[in-house]
Amino acid sequence: MNEKILEIENLTVSFDGFKALNNLNFSMDAGELRVVIGPNGAGKTTFLDVITGKVKPTEGRVLFKGRNLRSYAEHAIAQMGIGRKFQTPRVYLNLTPRENLELSCNRNKRVFPTLFRKTPSAERRTVSGLLETIGLTHKADMKAGLLSHGEKQWLEIGMLVAQSPDLLLVDEPVAGLTDEETFRTGELLLSLAESHSIIVIEHDMEFVHQIARKVTVLHEGTVLCEGTMDEVQHDPRVIEVYLGREVDAEHPVTPLEDALLEPTGTLEVN
Amino acid sequence: MTAEATLERQGIDLAKRRSLLIEAGIVAAIALFFIFIVPLLLSGFRLSLMGRFLSLAIVALGIDLIWGYTGLLSLGHGVLFALGGYAIAMHLKLQIPPTASSQLPEFMTLYGVTELPWFWQPFYSFPFSALAVMLIPALLAALLGYLVFRNRIRGVYFSILTQAMTIIFFNFFNGQQKLINGTNGLTDFQTFFGVQVSAPSTQFVFYVVTVLLVVVAYAFCRWLTSGRFGRLLVAIRDDESRVRFSGYDPTGFKVLVFAVSGALAGIAGAMFTLQTGIISPKAMDIAFSIEMVIWVAVGGRASLVGAIIGALLVNFAKSLLSEQFPEVWLFLQGGLFLLVVMVLPSGLVGWLRTRGLELFRQITGKRKLSTYPALEEDPEVEHERKNLGD
């Protein structure tokens, strides 16, 4: 069981000369729960973008279960077993939670099977089970646009699980949640970690304490250090670049800067 | 729990089936009304207009699929519509009595063509022509769609490309006097299956066929949009890149929908041509393609009934108003579009479904407190309400 699920070698991504990721090396065992932290602009979101195929590496390579991801499009990578949750919850607002989950759960995602195949009862049962897990059973058939922020976060985590991926990438799952919701999200992630490999990106240090086993610190596009929460917290370099400003973490950094850095555009021409 | 869930599921399925049956009943009733009652109510002239507008409703359904559901604003459906019209018109132009002096469509002799161009040959066959009515526009749409969607061109850029297609085809068809009679288009149809095309009885048959085709097209679109496929279209419209990360490749879905939409436009064009007796490059005018979008916007995007109602309503308004005040129609049409965009962004049907319903309840006294729906359905709130009083 000790094979590597994800290996990243000498990864560099540059946008017009700006190196969002710089010679980054990273690897992760199957079944691991890893938390990635780092100050704003450290390249955390770009890191996820590269793994999911949204951004192609300028140099270096990303291996998922030993396969180089470079030549695969986003949907192919998703089908290989990588699921991603976005920073701001991205669920389909005009569909109900049940429909959201059913779309993700669909086993055969090509055009004609989606059109002609009836939803098997096994998938329906999975969806009902998931709705219960994320606590949305009683809201399963109203539009997702009417859910609260926390419920949307949970719905999106549910969509990830419905995809039954091997590797979950979770970008700031507790941004904008109450303390109690944050705690419950932590519990949920911990229970998911029993059967999945998970990478969590997070700012909220209390939350990181709750779930972290092994922490990777990113800074200026490279891995600054790696280790348990304790080791990381006492590493002088980390204190200098990140925890020094932020060590009590009463007020987590707003993800605004990160959001600004995330490349989004209405016209995507490859 | 699981037994309970299956029971509940079965209940939902049953309720769904029942509402589907009711809907089918309503649609059948409306179709029968159009076939048997409407001809008694309308004069011959108005009835023939109704037939034409019903065929326009078919293309409106196609636009609704691609725009209302999938979020791709096509401004080139006029071309797909015209191609369907040309396909059936070519078949009609080849219905030449064996006794005629020339076995070519009359405009060809006029321009000195002595032999039927090769691409006219298969149109002798009705089955081929009928297939061509759907397949030629569908294939063109699929080809354009594939090239555009594969390169992830979206939004306004897609609309501009479809407009460019309109101009290219408009100019090409305008310029080909010898092949397809250029600007004049194909007209002056004689017989179809041995009967006079322009005879009232034939025209009535066309009307009935159009009504039936609207029903078939509606049922087909309803099927497409109601299942998982339809929900995926909505998902693509709302957040395409999320769809990719869920493991779907949107390209194939969009190409298929665009092709289906093209086929519907082709059918509409053919029925329209049969009832107006002419198809010319004018149908590829950009203004006409934009008009189609207006019908759907007025009726209600992402509502199939809305598309049909919009097409009928706007066209009847157009014909009535332009009879009375021919010069103001265009202003009115522009004003109508502005009004819909600003006041009724989800169209007439969208408005009826939400505010209209509320208004109706208010008027009839069945007033319901309008609150945030999450509150209405939240079990915790429900519990508090019961225990603490309102």
JSON list of N, CA and C in Angstrom, two decimals, chain A residues 52 54 74-75 78-79 84 86 90 92 94-95 98-99 102-103 106 109 111 114-117 123-124 132 138-139 142 146 156 163 266-269, chain B residues 1 9 13 151-154 157 223-224 228-229 231-232 234-235 237-239 241-249 252-253 256 372-374 377-379:
[
{"chain": "A", "resi": 52, "resn": "THR", "atom": "N", "xyz": [-4.78, 19.10, -11.82]},
{"chain": "A", "resi": 52, "resn": "THR", "atom": "CA", "xyz": [-6.04, 18.79, -12.48]},
{"chain": "A", "resi": 52, "resn": "THR", "atom": "C", "xyz": [-6.04, 19.09, -13.97]},
{"chain": "A", "resi": 54, "resn": "LYS", "atom": "N", "xyz": [-5.72, 21.99, -15.51]},
{"chain": "A", "resi": 54, "resn": "LYS", "atom": "CA", "xyz": [-6.21, 23.31, -15.95]},
{"chain": "A", "resi": 54, "resn": "LYS", "atom": "C", "xyz": [-5.05, 24.13, -16.49]},
{"chain": "A", "resi": 74, "resn": "GLU", "atom": "N", "xyz": [-8.60, 18.07, -18.79]},
{"chain": "A", "resi": 74, "resn": "GLU", "atom": "CA", "xyz": [-9.16, 18.07, -17.43]},
{"chain": "A", "resi": 74, "resn": "GLU", "atom": "C", "xyz": [-10.12, 16.90, -17.20]},
{"chain": "A", "resi": 75, "resn": "HIS", "atom": "N", "xyz": [-11.02, 16.68, -18.17]},
{"chain": "A", "resi": 75, "resn": "HIS", "atom": "CA", "xyz": [-12.03, 15.65, -17.94]},
{"chain": "A", "resi": 75, "resn": "HIS", "atom": "C", "xyz": [-11.41, 14.26, -17.87]},
{"chain": "A", "resi": 78, "resn": "ALA", "atom": "N", "xyz": [-9.90, 13.86, -14.53]},
{"chain": "A", "resi": 78, "resn": "ALA", "atom": "CA", "xyz": [-10.96, 13.62, -13.55]},
{"chain": "A", "resi": 78, "resn": "ALA", "atom": "C", "xyz": [-11.40, 12.17, -13.61]},
{"chain": "A", "resi": 79, "resn": "GLN", "atom": "N", "xyz": [-11.50, 11.64, -14.83]},
{"chain": "A", "resi": 79, "resn": "GLN", "atom": "CA", "xyz": [-11.93, 10.25, -14.96]},
{"chain": "A", "resi": 79, "resn": "GLN", "atom": "C", "xyz": [-10.89, 9.27, -14.43]},
{"chain": "A", "resi": 84, "resn": "ARG", "atom": "N", "xyz": [-11.71, 17.49, -7.60]},
{"chain": "A", "resi": 84, "resn": "ARG", "atom": "CA", "xyz": [-11.27, 18.77, -7.08]},
{"chain": "A", "resi": 84, "resn": "ARG", "atom": "C", "xyz": [-12.43, 19.58, -6.53]},
{"chain": "A", "resi": 86, "resn": "PHE", "atom": "N", "xyz": [-13.37, 23.43, -5.35]},
{"chain": "A", "resi": 86, "resn": "PHE", "atom": "CA", "xyz": [-12.81, 24.76, -5.60]},
{"chain": "A", "resi": 86, "resn": "PHE", "atom": "C", "xyz": [-12.88, 25.61, -4.35]},
{"chain": "A", "resi": 90, "resn": "ARG", "atom": "N", "xyz": [-18.37, 25.61, -6.00]},
{"chain": "A", "resi": 90, "resn": "ARG", "atom": "CA", "xyz": [-18.92, 25.65, -7.35]},
{"chain": "A", "resi": 90, "resn": "ARG", "atom": "C", "xyz": [-19.82, 24.45, -7.55]},
{"chain": "A", "resi": 92, "resn": "TYR", "atom": "N", "xyz": [-23.82, 23.40, -9.19]},
{"chain": "A", "resi": 92, "resn": "TYR", "atom": "CA", "xyz": [-24.72, 23.91, -10.23]},
{"chain": "A", "resi": 92, "resn": "TYR", "atom": "C", "xyz": [-25.96, 24.46, -9.55]},
{"chain": "A", "resi": 94, "resn": "ASN", "atom": "N", "xyz": [-28.65, 25.90, -10.51]},
{"chain": "A", "resi": 94, "resn": "ASN", "atom": "CA", "xyz": [-30.00, 25.69, -11.03]},
{"chain": "A", "resi": 94, "resn": "ASN", "atom": "C", "xyz": [-30.44, 24.23, -10.96]},
{"chain": "A", "resi": 95, "resn": "LEU", "atom": "N", "xyz": [-29.60, 23.40, -10.40]},
{"chain": "A", "resi": 95, "resn": "LEU", "atom": "CA", "xyz": [-29.99, 22.00, -10.22]},
{"chain": "A", "resi": 95, "resn": "LEU", "atom": "C", "xyz": [-30.15, 21.73, -8.72]},
{"chain": "A", "resi": 98, "resn": "ARG", "atom": "N", "xyz": [-29.60, 16.73, -5.27]},
{"chain": "A", "resi": 98, "resn": "ARG", "atom": "CA", "xyz": [-29.65, 15.35, -5.76]},
{"chain": "A", "resi": 98, "resn": "ARG", "atom": "C", "xyz": [-29.13, 15.27, -7.18]},
{"chain": "A", "resi": 99, "resn": "GLU", "atom": "N", "xyz": [-29.58, 16.23, -8.02]},
{"chain": "A", "resi": 99, "resn": "GLU", "atom": "CA", "xyz": [-29.14, 16.21, -9.43]},
{"chain": "A", "resi": 99, "resn": "GLU", "atom": "C", "xyz": [-27.65, 16.50, -9.53]},
{"chain": "A", "resi": 102, "resn": "GLU", "atom": "N", "xyz": [-25.99, 13.32, -8.71]},
{"chain": "A", "resi": 102, "resn": "GLU", "atom": "CA", "xyz": [-26.19, 12.30, -9.75]},
{"chain": "A", "resi": 102, "resn": "GLU", "atom": "C", "xyz": [-25.29, 12.54, -10.95]},
{"chain": "A", "resi": 103, "resn": "LEU", "atom": "N", "xyz": [-25.10, 13.81, -11.29]},
{"chain": "A", "resi": 103, "resn": "LEU", "atom": "CA", "xyz": [-24.22, 14.12, -12.43]},
{"chain": "A", "resi": 103, "resn": "LEU", "atom": "C", "xyz": [-22.80, 13.66, -12.13]},
{"chain": "A", "resi": 106, "resn": "ASN", "atom": "N", "xyz": [-22.46, 9.66, -12.07]},
{"chain": "A", "resi": 106, "resn": "ASN", "atom": "CA", "xyz": [-22.60, 8.94, -13.35]},
{"chain": "A", "resi": 106, "resn": "ASN", "atom": "C", "xyz": [-21.30, 8.23, -13.72]},
{"chain": "A", "resi": 109, "resn": "LYS", "atom": "N", "xyz": [-19.35, 8.71, -18.58]},
{"chain": "A", "resi": 109, "resn": "LYS", "atom": "CA", "xyz": [-19.61, 10.12, -18.83]},
{"chain": "A", "resi": 109, "resn": "LYS", "atom": "C", "xyz": [-19.53, 10.52, -20.30]},
{"chain": "A", "resi": 111, "resn": "VAL", "atom": "N", "xyz": [-21.14, 10.92, -24.19]},
{"chain": "A", "resi": 111, "resn": "VAL", "atom": "CA", "xyz": [-22.39, 11.58, -24.57]},
{"chain": "A", "resi": 111, "resn": "VAL", "atom": "C", "xyz": [-23.58, 10.62, -24.59]},
{"chain": "A", "resi": 114, "resn": "THR", "atom": "N", "xyz": [-24.77, 8.88, -21.36]},
{"chain": "A", "resi": 114, "resn": "THR", "atom": "CA", "xyz": [-25.43, 9.85, -20.49]},
{"chain": "A", "resi": 114, "resn": "THR", "atom": "C", "xyz": [-26.86, 10.10, -20.96]},
{"chain": "A", "resi": 115, "resn": "LEU", "atom": "N", "xyz": [-27.04, 10.06, -22.28]},
{"chain": "A", "resi": 115, "resn": "LEU", "atom": "CA", "xyz": [-28.36, 10.33, -22.84]},
{"chain": "A", "resi": 115, "resn": "LEU", "atom": "C", "xyz": [-29.29, 9.13, -22.69]},
{"chain": "A", "resi": 116, "resn": "PHE", "atom": "N", "xyz": [-28.79, 7.93, -22.99]},
{"chain": "A", "resi": 116, "resn": "PHE", "atom": "CA", "xyz": [-29.70, 6.80, -23.09]},
{"chain": "A", "resi": 116, "resn": "PHE", "atom": "C", "xyz": [-29.77, 5.92, -21.85]},
{"chain": "A", "resi": 117, "resn": "ARG", "atom": "N", "xyz": [-28.67, 5.83, -21.10]},
{"chain": "A", "resi": 117, "resn": "ARG", "atom": "CA", "xyz": [-28.65, 4.89, -20.00]},
{"chain": "A", "resi": 117, "resn": "ARG", "atom": "C", "xyz": [-29.49, 5.42, -18.84]},
{"chain": "A", "resi": 123, "resn": "GLU", "atom": "N", "xyz": [-26.51, 3.61, -8.19]},
{"chain": "A", "resi": 123, "resn": "GLU", "atom": "CA", "xyz": [-26.09, 5.01, -8.15]},
{"chain": "A", "resi": 123, "resn": "GLU", "atom": "C", "xyz": [-27.07, 5.84, -7.33]},
{"chain": "A", "resi": 124, "resn": "ARG", "atom": "N", "xyz": [-28.35, 5.52, -7.49]},
{"chain": "A", "resi": 124, "resn": "ARG", "atom": "CA", "xyz": [-29.35, 6.25, -6.72]},
{"chain": "A", "resi": 124, "resn": "ARG", "atom": "C", "xyz": [-29.13, 6.06, -5.23]},
{"chain": "A", "resi": 132, "resn": "GLU", "atom": "N", "xyz": [-27.29, 11.93, 2.89]},
{"chain": "A", "resi": 132, "resn": "GLU", "atom": "CA", "xyz": [-27.37, 11.80, 4.33]},
{"chain": "A", "resi": 132, "resn": "GLU", "atom": "C", "xyz": [-26.05, 12.20, 4.98]},
{"chain": "A", "resi": 138, "resn": "HIS", "atom": "N", "xyz": [-33.02, 16.52, 3.61]},
{"chain": "A", "resi": 138, "resn": "HIS", "atom": "CA", "xyz": [-34.29, 17.24, 3.59]},
{"chain": "A", "resi": 138, "resn": "HIS", "atom": "C", "xyz": [-34.31, 18.38, 2.58]},
{"chain": "A", "resi": 139, "resn": "LYS", "atom": "N", "xyz": [-33.13, 18.71, 2.02]},
{"chain": "A", "resi": 139, "resn": "LYS", "atom": "CA", "xyz": [-33.11, 19.77, 1.01]},
{"chain": "A", "resi": 139, "resn": "LYS", "atom": "C", "xyz": [-32.72, 19.21, -0.35]},
{"chain": "A", "resi": 142, "resn": "MET", "atom": "N", "xyz": [-34.57, 20.80, -3.63]},
{"chain": "A", "resi": 142, "resn": "MET", "atom": "CA", "xyz": [-34.73, 22.22, -3.95]},
{"chain": "A", "resi": 142, "resn": "MET", "atom": "C", "xyz": [-33.47, 22.71, -4.65]},
{"chain": "A", "resi": 146, "resn": "LEU", "atom": "N", "xyz": [-30.38, 27.91, -3.48]},
{"chain": "A", "resi": 146, "resn": "LEU", "atom": "CA", "xyz": [-31.02, 28.37, -2.25]},
{"chain": "A", "resi": 146, "resn": "LEU", "atom": "C", "xyz": [-30.32, 27.87, -0.99]},
{"chain": "A", "resi": 156, "resn": "GLU", "atom": "N", "xyz": [-20.46, 20.39, -2.42]},
{"chain": "A", "resi": 156, "resn": "GLU", "atom": "CA", "xyz": [-19.37, 20.21, -3.37]},
{"chain": "A", "resi": 156, "resn": "GLU", "atom": "C", "xyz": [-18.44, 19.08, -2.92]},
{"chain": "A", "resi": 163, "resn": "GLN", "atom": "N", "xyz": [-17.92, 11.22, -7.29]},
{"chain": "A", "resi": 163, "resn": "GLN", "atom": "CA", "xyz": [-17.06, 10.88, -8.43]},
{"chain": "A", "resi": 163, "resn": "GLN", "atom": "C", "xyz": [-16.22, 9.64, -8.14]},
{"chain": "A", "resi": 266, "resn": "THR", "atom": "N", "xyz": [-13.34, 34.25, -19.44]},
{"chain": "A", "resi": 266, "resn": "THR", "atom": "CA", "xyz": [-14.51, 33.74, -20.13]},
{"chain": "A", "resi": 266, "resn": "THR", "atom": "C", "xyz": [-14.10, 33.09, -21.44]},
{"chain": "A", "resi": 267, "resn": "LEU", "atom": "N", "xyz": [-13.07, 33.60, -22.05]},
{"chain": "A", "resi": 267, "resn": "LEU", "atom": "CA", "xyz": [-12.62, 33.01, -23.30]},
{"chain": "A", "resi": 267, "resn": "LEU", "atom": "C", "xyz": [-11.42, 32.15, -23.00]},
{"chain": "A", "resi": 268, "resn": "GLU", "atom": "N", "xyz": [-11.60, 30.85, -23.20]},
{"chain": "A", "resi": 268, "resn": "GLU", "atom": "CA", "xyz": [-10.46, 29.99, -22.98]},
{"chain": "A", "resi": 268, "resn": "GLU", "atom": "C", "xyz": [-10.06, 29.40, -24.32]},
{"chain": "A", "resi": 269, "resn": "VAL", "atom": "N", "xyz": [-8.98, 29.87, -24.86]},
{"chain": "A", "resi": 269, "resn": "VAL", "atom": "CA", "xyz": [-8.52, 29.36, -26.14]},
{"chain": "A", "resi": 269, "resn": "VAL", "atom": "C", "xyz": [-7.22, 28.64, -25.90]},
{"chain": "B", "resi": 1, "resn": "MET", "atom": "N", "xyz": [-34.19, 1.92, 6.66]},
{"chain": "B", "resi": 1, "resn": "MET", "atom": "CA", "xyz": [-33.90, 3.17, 5.93]},
{"chain": "B", "resi": 1, "resn": "MET", "atom": "C", "xyz": [-33.92, 2.95, 4.44]},
{"chain": "B", "resi": 9, "resn": "ARG", "atom": "N", "xyz": [-38.76, 6.56, -3.21]},
{"chain": "B", "resi": 9, "resn": "ARG", "atom": "CA", "xyz": [-38.33, 6.63, -4.60]},
{"chain": "B", "resi": 9, "resn": "ARG", "atom": "C", "xyz": [-39.46, 6.22, -5.53]},
{"chain": "B", "resi": 13, "resn": "ASP", "atom": "N", "xyz": [-41.35, 8.23, -8.37]},
{"chain": "B", "resi": 13, "resn": "ASP", "atom": "CA", "xyz": [-41.47, 7.75, -9.75]},
{"chain": "B", "resi": 13, "resn": "ASP", "atom": "C", "xyz": [-42.92, 7.75, -10.21]},
{"chain": "B", "resi": 151, "resn": "ASN", "atom": "N", "xyz": [-12.09, 23.97, -29.55]},
{"chain": "B", "resi": 151, "resn": "ASN", "atom": "CA", "xyz": [-11.09, 24.98, -29.21]},
{"chain": "B", "resi": 151, "resn": "ASN", "atom": "C", "xyz": [-11.56, 25.89, -28.08]},
{"chain": "B", "resi": 152, "resn": "ARG", "atom": "N", "xyz": [-12.63, 25.47, -27.43]},
{"chain": "B", "resi": 152, "resn": "ARG", "atom": "CA", "xyz": [-13.14, 26.18, -26.25]},
{"chain": "B", "resi": 152, "resn": "ARG", "atom": "C", "xyz": [-13.47, 27.63, -26.53]},
{"chain": "B", "resi": 153, "resn": "ILE", "atom": "N", "xyz": [-14.04, 27.85, -27.69]},
{"chain": "B", "resi": 153, "resn": "ILE", "atom": "CA", "xyz": [-14.51, 29.20, -27.99]},
{"chain": "B", "resi": 153, "resn": "ILE", "atom": "C", "xyz": [-15.94, 29.30, -27.49]},
{"chain": "B", "resi": 154, "resn": "ARG", "atom": "N", "xyz": [-16.19, 30.34, -26.71]},
{"chain": "B", "resi": 154, "resn": "ARG", "atom": "CA", "xyz": [-17.50, 30.40, -26.07]},
{"chain": "B", "resi": 154, "resn": "ARG", "atom": "C", "xyz": [-18.04, 31.82, -26.14]},
{"chain": "B", "resi": 157, "resn": "TYR", "atom": "N", "xyz": [-17.95, 35.16, -28.70]},
{"chain": "B", "resi": 157, "resn": "TYR", "atom": "CA", "xyz": [-17.12, 34.76, -29.85]},
{"chain": "B", "resi": 157, "resn": "TYR", "atom": "C", "xyz": [-17.84, 33.70, -30.68]},
{"chain": "B", "resi": 223, "resn": "TRP", "atom": "N", "xyz": [-37.84, 15.20, -23.94]},
{"chain": "B", "resi": 223, "resn": "TRP", "atom": "CA", "xyz": [-37.07, 14.01, -23.54]},
{"chain": "B", "resi": 223, "resn": "TRP", "atom": "C", "xyz": [-35.60, 14.37, -23.35]},
{"chain": "B", "resi": 224, "resn": "LEU", "atom": "N", "xyz": [-35.06, 15.13, -24.30]},
{"chain": "B", "resi": 224, "resn": "LEU", "atom": "CA", "xyz": [-33.65, 15.50, -24.21]},
{"chain": "B", "resi": 224, "resn": "LEU", "atom": "C", "xyz": [-33.35, 16.28, -22.93]},
{"chain": "B", "resi": 228, "resn": "ARG", "atom": "N", "xyz": [-30.90, 13.10, -17.31]},
{"chain": "B", "resi": 228, "resn": "ARG", "atom": "CA", "xyz": [-29.56, 13.47, -16.86]},
{"chain": "B", "resi": 228, "resn": "ARG", "atom": "C", "xyz": [-28.85, 14.31, -17.91]},
{"chain": "B", "resi": 229, "resn": "PHE", "atom": "N", "xyz": [-29.14, 13.98, -19.18]},
{"chain": "B", "resi": 229, "resn": "PHE", "atom": "CA", "xyz": [-28.52, 14.73, -20.28]},
{"chain": "B", "resi": 229, "resn": "PHE", "atom": "C", "xyz": [-28.91, 16.21, -20.20]},
{"chain": "B", "resi": 231, "resn": "ARG", "atom": "N", "xyz": [-29.91, 17.85, -17.61]},
{"chain": "B", "resi": 231, "resn": "ARG", "atom": "CA", "xyz": [-29.30, 18.51, -16.45]},
{"chain": "B", "resi": 231, "resn": "ARG", "atom": "C", "xyz": [-27.84, 18.83, -16.73]},
{"chain": "B", "resi": 232, "resn": "LEU", "atom": "N", "xyz": [-27.20, 17.96, -17.51]},
{"chain": "B", "resi": 232, "resn": "LEU", "atom": "CA", "xyz": [-25.81, 18.25, -17.86]},
{"chain": "B", "resi": 232, "resn": "LEU", "atom": "C", "xyz": [-25.72, 19.49, -18.74]},
{"chain": "B", "resi": 234, "resn": "VAL", "atom": "N", "xyz": [-27.68, 22.07, -18.61]},
{"chain": "B", "resi": 234, "resn": "VAL", "atom": "CA", "xyz": [-27.80, 23.21, -17.70]},
{"chain": "B", "resi": 234, "resn": "VAL", "atom": "C", "xyz": [-26.48, 23.42, -16.95]},
{"chain": "B", "resi": 235, "resn": "ALA", "atom": "N", "xyz": [-25.86, 22.32, -16.56]},
{"chain": "B", "resi": 235, "resn": "ALA", "atom": "CA", "xyz": [-24.58, 22.42, -15.86]},
{"chain": "B", "resi": 235, "resn": "ALA", "atom": "C", "xyz": [-23.53, 23.07, -16.76]},
{"chain": "B", "resi": 237, "resn": "ARG", "atom": "N", "xyz": [-24.13, 25.14, -19.17]},
{"chain": "B", "resi": 237, "resn": "ARG", "atom": "CA", "xyz": [-24.49, 26.55, -19.29]},
{"chain": "B", "resi": 237, "resn": "ARG", "atom": "C", "xyz": [-24.01, 27.33, -18.08]},
{"chain": "B", "resi": 238, "resn": "ASP", "atom": "N", "xyz": [-24.21, 26.75, -16.89]},
{"chain": "B", "resi": 238, "resn": "ASP", "atom": "CA", "xyz": [-23.92, 27.50, -15.68]},
{"chain": "B", "resi": 238, "resn": "ASP", "atom": "C", "xyz": [-22.45, 27.51, -15.30]},
{"chain": "B", "resi": 239, "resn": "ASP", "atom": "N", "xyz": [-21.73, 26.44, -15.54]},
{"chain": "B", "resi": 239, "resn": "ASP", "atom": "CA", "xyz": [-20.33, 26.38, -15.12]},
{"chain": "B", "resi": 239, "resn": "ASP", "atom": "C", "xyz": [-19.61, 25.29, -15.91]},
{"chain": "B", "resi": 241, "resn": "SER", "atom": "N", "xyz": [-16.47, 24.84, -16.83]},
{"chain": "B", "resi": 241, "resn": "SER", "atom": "CA", "xyz": [-15.21, 24.25, -16.43]},
{"chain": "B", "resi": 241, "resn": "SER", "atom": "C", "xyz": [-15.41, 23.30, -15.24]},
{"chain": "B", "resi": 242, "resn": "ARG", "atom": "N", "xyz": [-16.43, 23.57, -14.42]},
{"chain": "B", "resi": 242, "resn": "ARG", "atom": "CA", "xyz": [-16.74, 22.62, -13.35]},
{"chain": "B", "resi": 242, "resn": "ARG", "atom": "C", "xyz": [-17.12, 21.27, -13.93]},
{"chain": "B", "resi": 243, "resn": "VAL", "atom": "N", "xyz": [-17.84, 21.31, -15.06]},
{"chain": "B", "resi": 243, "resn": "VAL", "atom": "CA", "xyz": [-18.26, 20.08, -15.71]},
{"chain": "B", "resi": 243, "resn": "VAL", "atom": "C", "xyz": [-17.04, 19.25, -16.12]},
{"chain": "B", "resi": 244, "resn": "ARG", "atom": "N", "xyz": [-16.03, 19.95, -16.62]},
{"chain": "B", "resi": 244, "resn": "ARG", "atom": "CA", "xyz": [-14.80, 19.24, -16.99]},
{"chain": "B", "resi": 244, "resn": "ARG", "atom": "C", "xyz": [-14.18, 18.55, -15.78]},
{"chain": "B", "resi": 245, "resn": "PHE", "atom": "N", "xyz": [-14.14, 19.28, -14.65]},
{"chain": "B", "resi": 245, "resn": "PHE", "atom": "CA", "xyz": [-13.50, 18.70, -13.47]},
{"chain": "B", "resi": 245, "resn": "PHE", "atom": "C", "xyz": [-14.34, 17.58, -12.87]},
{"chain": "B", "resi": 246, "resn": "SER", "atom": "N", "xyz": [-15.62, 17.50, -13.29]},
{"chain": "B", "resi": 246, "resn": "SER", "atom": "CA", "xyz": [-16.42, 16.36, -12.85]},
{"chain": "B", "resi": 246, "resn": "SER", "atom": "C", "xyz": [-16.21, 15.17, -13.77]},
{"chain": "B", "resi": 247, "resn": "GLY", "atom": "N", "xyz": [-15.41, 15.33, -14.79]},
{"chain": "B", "resi": 247, "resn": "GLY", "atom": "CA", "xyz": [-15.08, 14.19, -15.64]},
{"chain": "B", "resi": 247, "resn": "GLY", "atom": "C", "xyz": [-15.84, 14.12, -16.95]},
{"chain": "B", "resi": 248, "resn": "TYR", "atom": "N", "xyz": [-16.59, 15.17, -17.28]},
{"chain": "B", "resi": 248, "resn": "TYR", "atom": "CA", "xyz": [-17.28, 15.17, -18.58]},
{"chain": "B", "resi": 248, "resn": "TYR", "atom": "C", "xyz": [-16.50, 16.03, -19.57]},
{"chain": "B", "resi": 249, "resn": "ASP", "atom": "N", "xyz": [-16.51, 15.61, -20.84]},
{"chain": "B", "resi": 249, "resn": "ASP", "atom": "CA", "xyz": [-15.97, 16.46, -21.88]},
{"chain": "B", "resi": 249, "resn": "ASP", "atom": "C", "xyz": [-17.14, 17.19, -22.53]},
{"chain": "B", "resi": 252, "resn": "GLY", "atom": "N", "xyz": [-18.49, 17.10, -26.85]},
{"chain": "B", "resi": 252, "resn": "GLY", "atom": "CA", "xyz": [-19.41, 16.18, -27.50]},
{"chain": "B", "resi": 252, "resn": "GLY", "atom": "C", "xyz": [-20.86, 16.56, -27.24]},
{"chain": "B", "resi": 253, "resn": "PHE", "atom": "N", "xyz": [-21.14, 16.94, -26.01]},
{"chain": "B", "resi": 253, "resn": "PHE", "atom": "CA", "xyz": [-22.51, 17.30, -25.65]},
{"chain": "B", "resi": 253, "resn": "PHE", "atom": "C", "xyz": [-22.95, 18.54, -26.43]},
{"chain": "B", "resi": 256, "resn": "LEU", "atom": "N", "xyz": [-23.53, 17.74, -30.14]},
{"chain": "B", "resi": 256, "resn": "LEU", "atom": "CA", "xyz": [-24.78, 17.02, -30.35]},
{"chain": "B", "resi": 256, "resn": "LEU", "atom": "C", "xyz": [-25.98, 17.97, -30.26]},
{"chain": "B", "resi": 372, "resn": "TYR", "atom": "N", "xyz": [-37.96, 33.46, 2.05]},
{"chain": "B", "resi": 372, "resn": "TYR", "atom": "CA", "xyz": [-36.85, 32.72, 1.48]},
{"chain": "B", "resi": 372, "resn": "TYR", "atom": "C", "xyz": [-37.19, 31.24, 1.55]},
{"chain": "B", "resi": 373, "resn": "PRO", "atom": "N", "xyz": [-37.22, 30.55, 0.42]},
{"chain": "B", "resi": 373, "resn": "PRO", "atom": "CA", "xyz": [-37.70, 29.17, 0.42]},
{"chain": "B", "resi": 373, "resn": "PRO", "atom": "C", "xyz": [-36.94, 28.26, 1.37]},
{"chain": "B", "resi": 374, "resn": "ALA", "atom": "N", "xyz": [-35.66, 28.53, 1.58]},
{"chain": "B", "resi": 374, "resn": "ALA", "atom": "CA", "xyz": [-34.91, 27.69, 2.48]},
{"chain": "B", "resi": 374, "resn": "ALA", "atom": "C", "xyz": [-35.55, 27.70, 3.86]},
{"chain": "B", "resi": 377, "resn": "GLU", "atom": "N", "xyz": [-38.72, 25.55, 4.06]},
{"chain": "B", "resi": 377, "resn": "GLU", "atom": "CA", "xyz": [-38.58, 24.10, 4.06]},
{"chain": "B", "resi": 377, "resn": "GLU", "atom": "C", "xyz": [-37.62, 23.60, 5.13]},
{"chain": "B", "resi": 378, "resn": "ASP", "atom": "N", "xyz": [-36.99, 24.51, 5.83]},
{"chain": "B", "resi": 378, "resn": "ASP", "atom": "CA", "xyz": [-36.01, 24.08, 6.81]},
{"chain": "B", "resi": 378, "resn": "ASP", "atom": "C", "xyz": [-36.71, 23.41, 7.99]},
{"chain": "B", "resi": 379, "resn": "PRO", "atom": "N", "xyz": [-36.39, 22.15, 8.24]},
{"chain": "B", "resi": 379, "resn": "PRO", "atom": "CA", "xyz": [-37.07, 21.42, 9.30]},
{"chain": "B", "resi": 379, "resn": "PRO", "atom": "C", "xyz": [-36.88, 22.07, 10.68]}
]
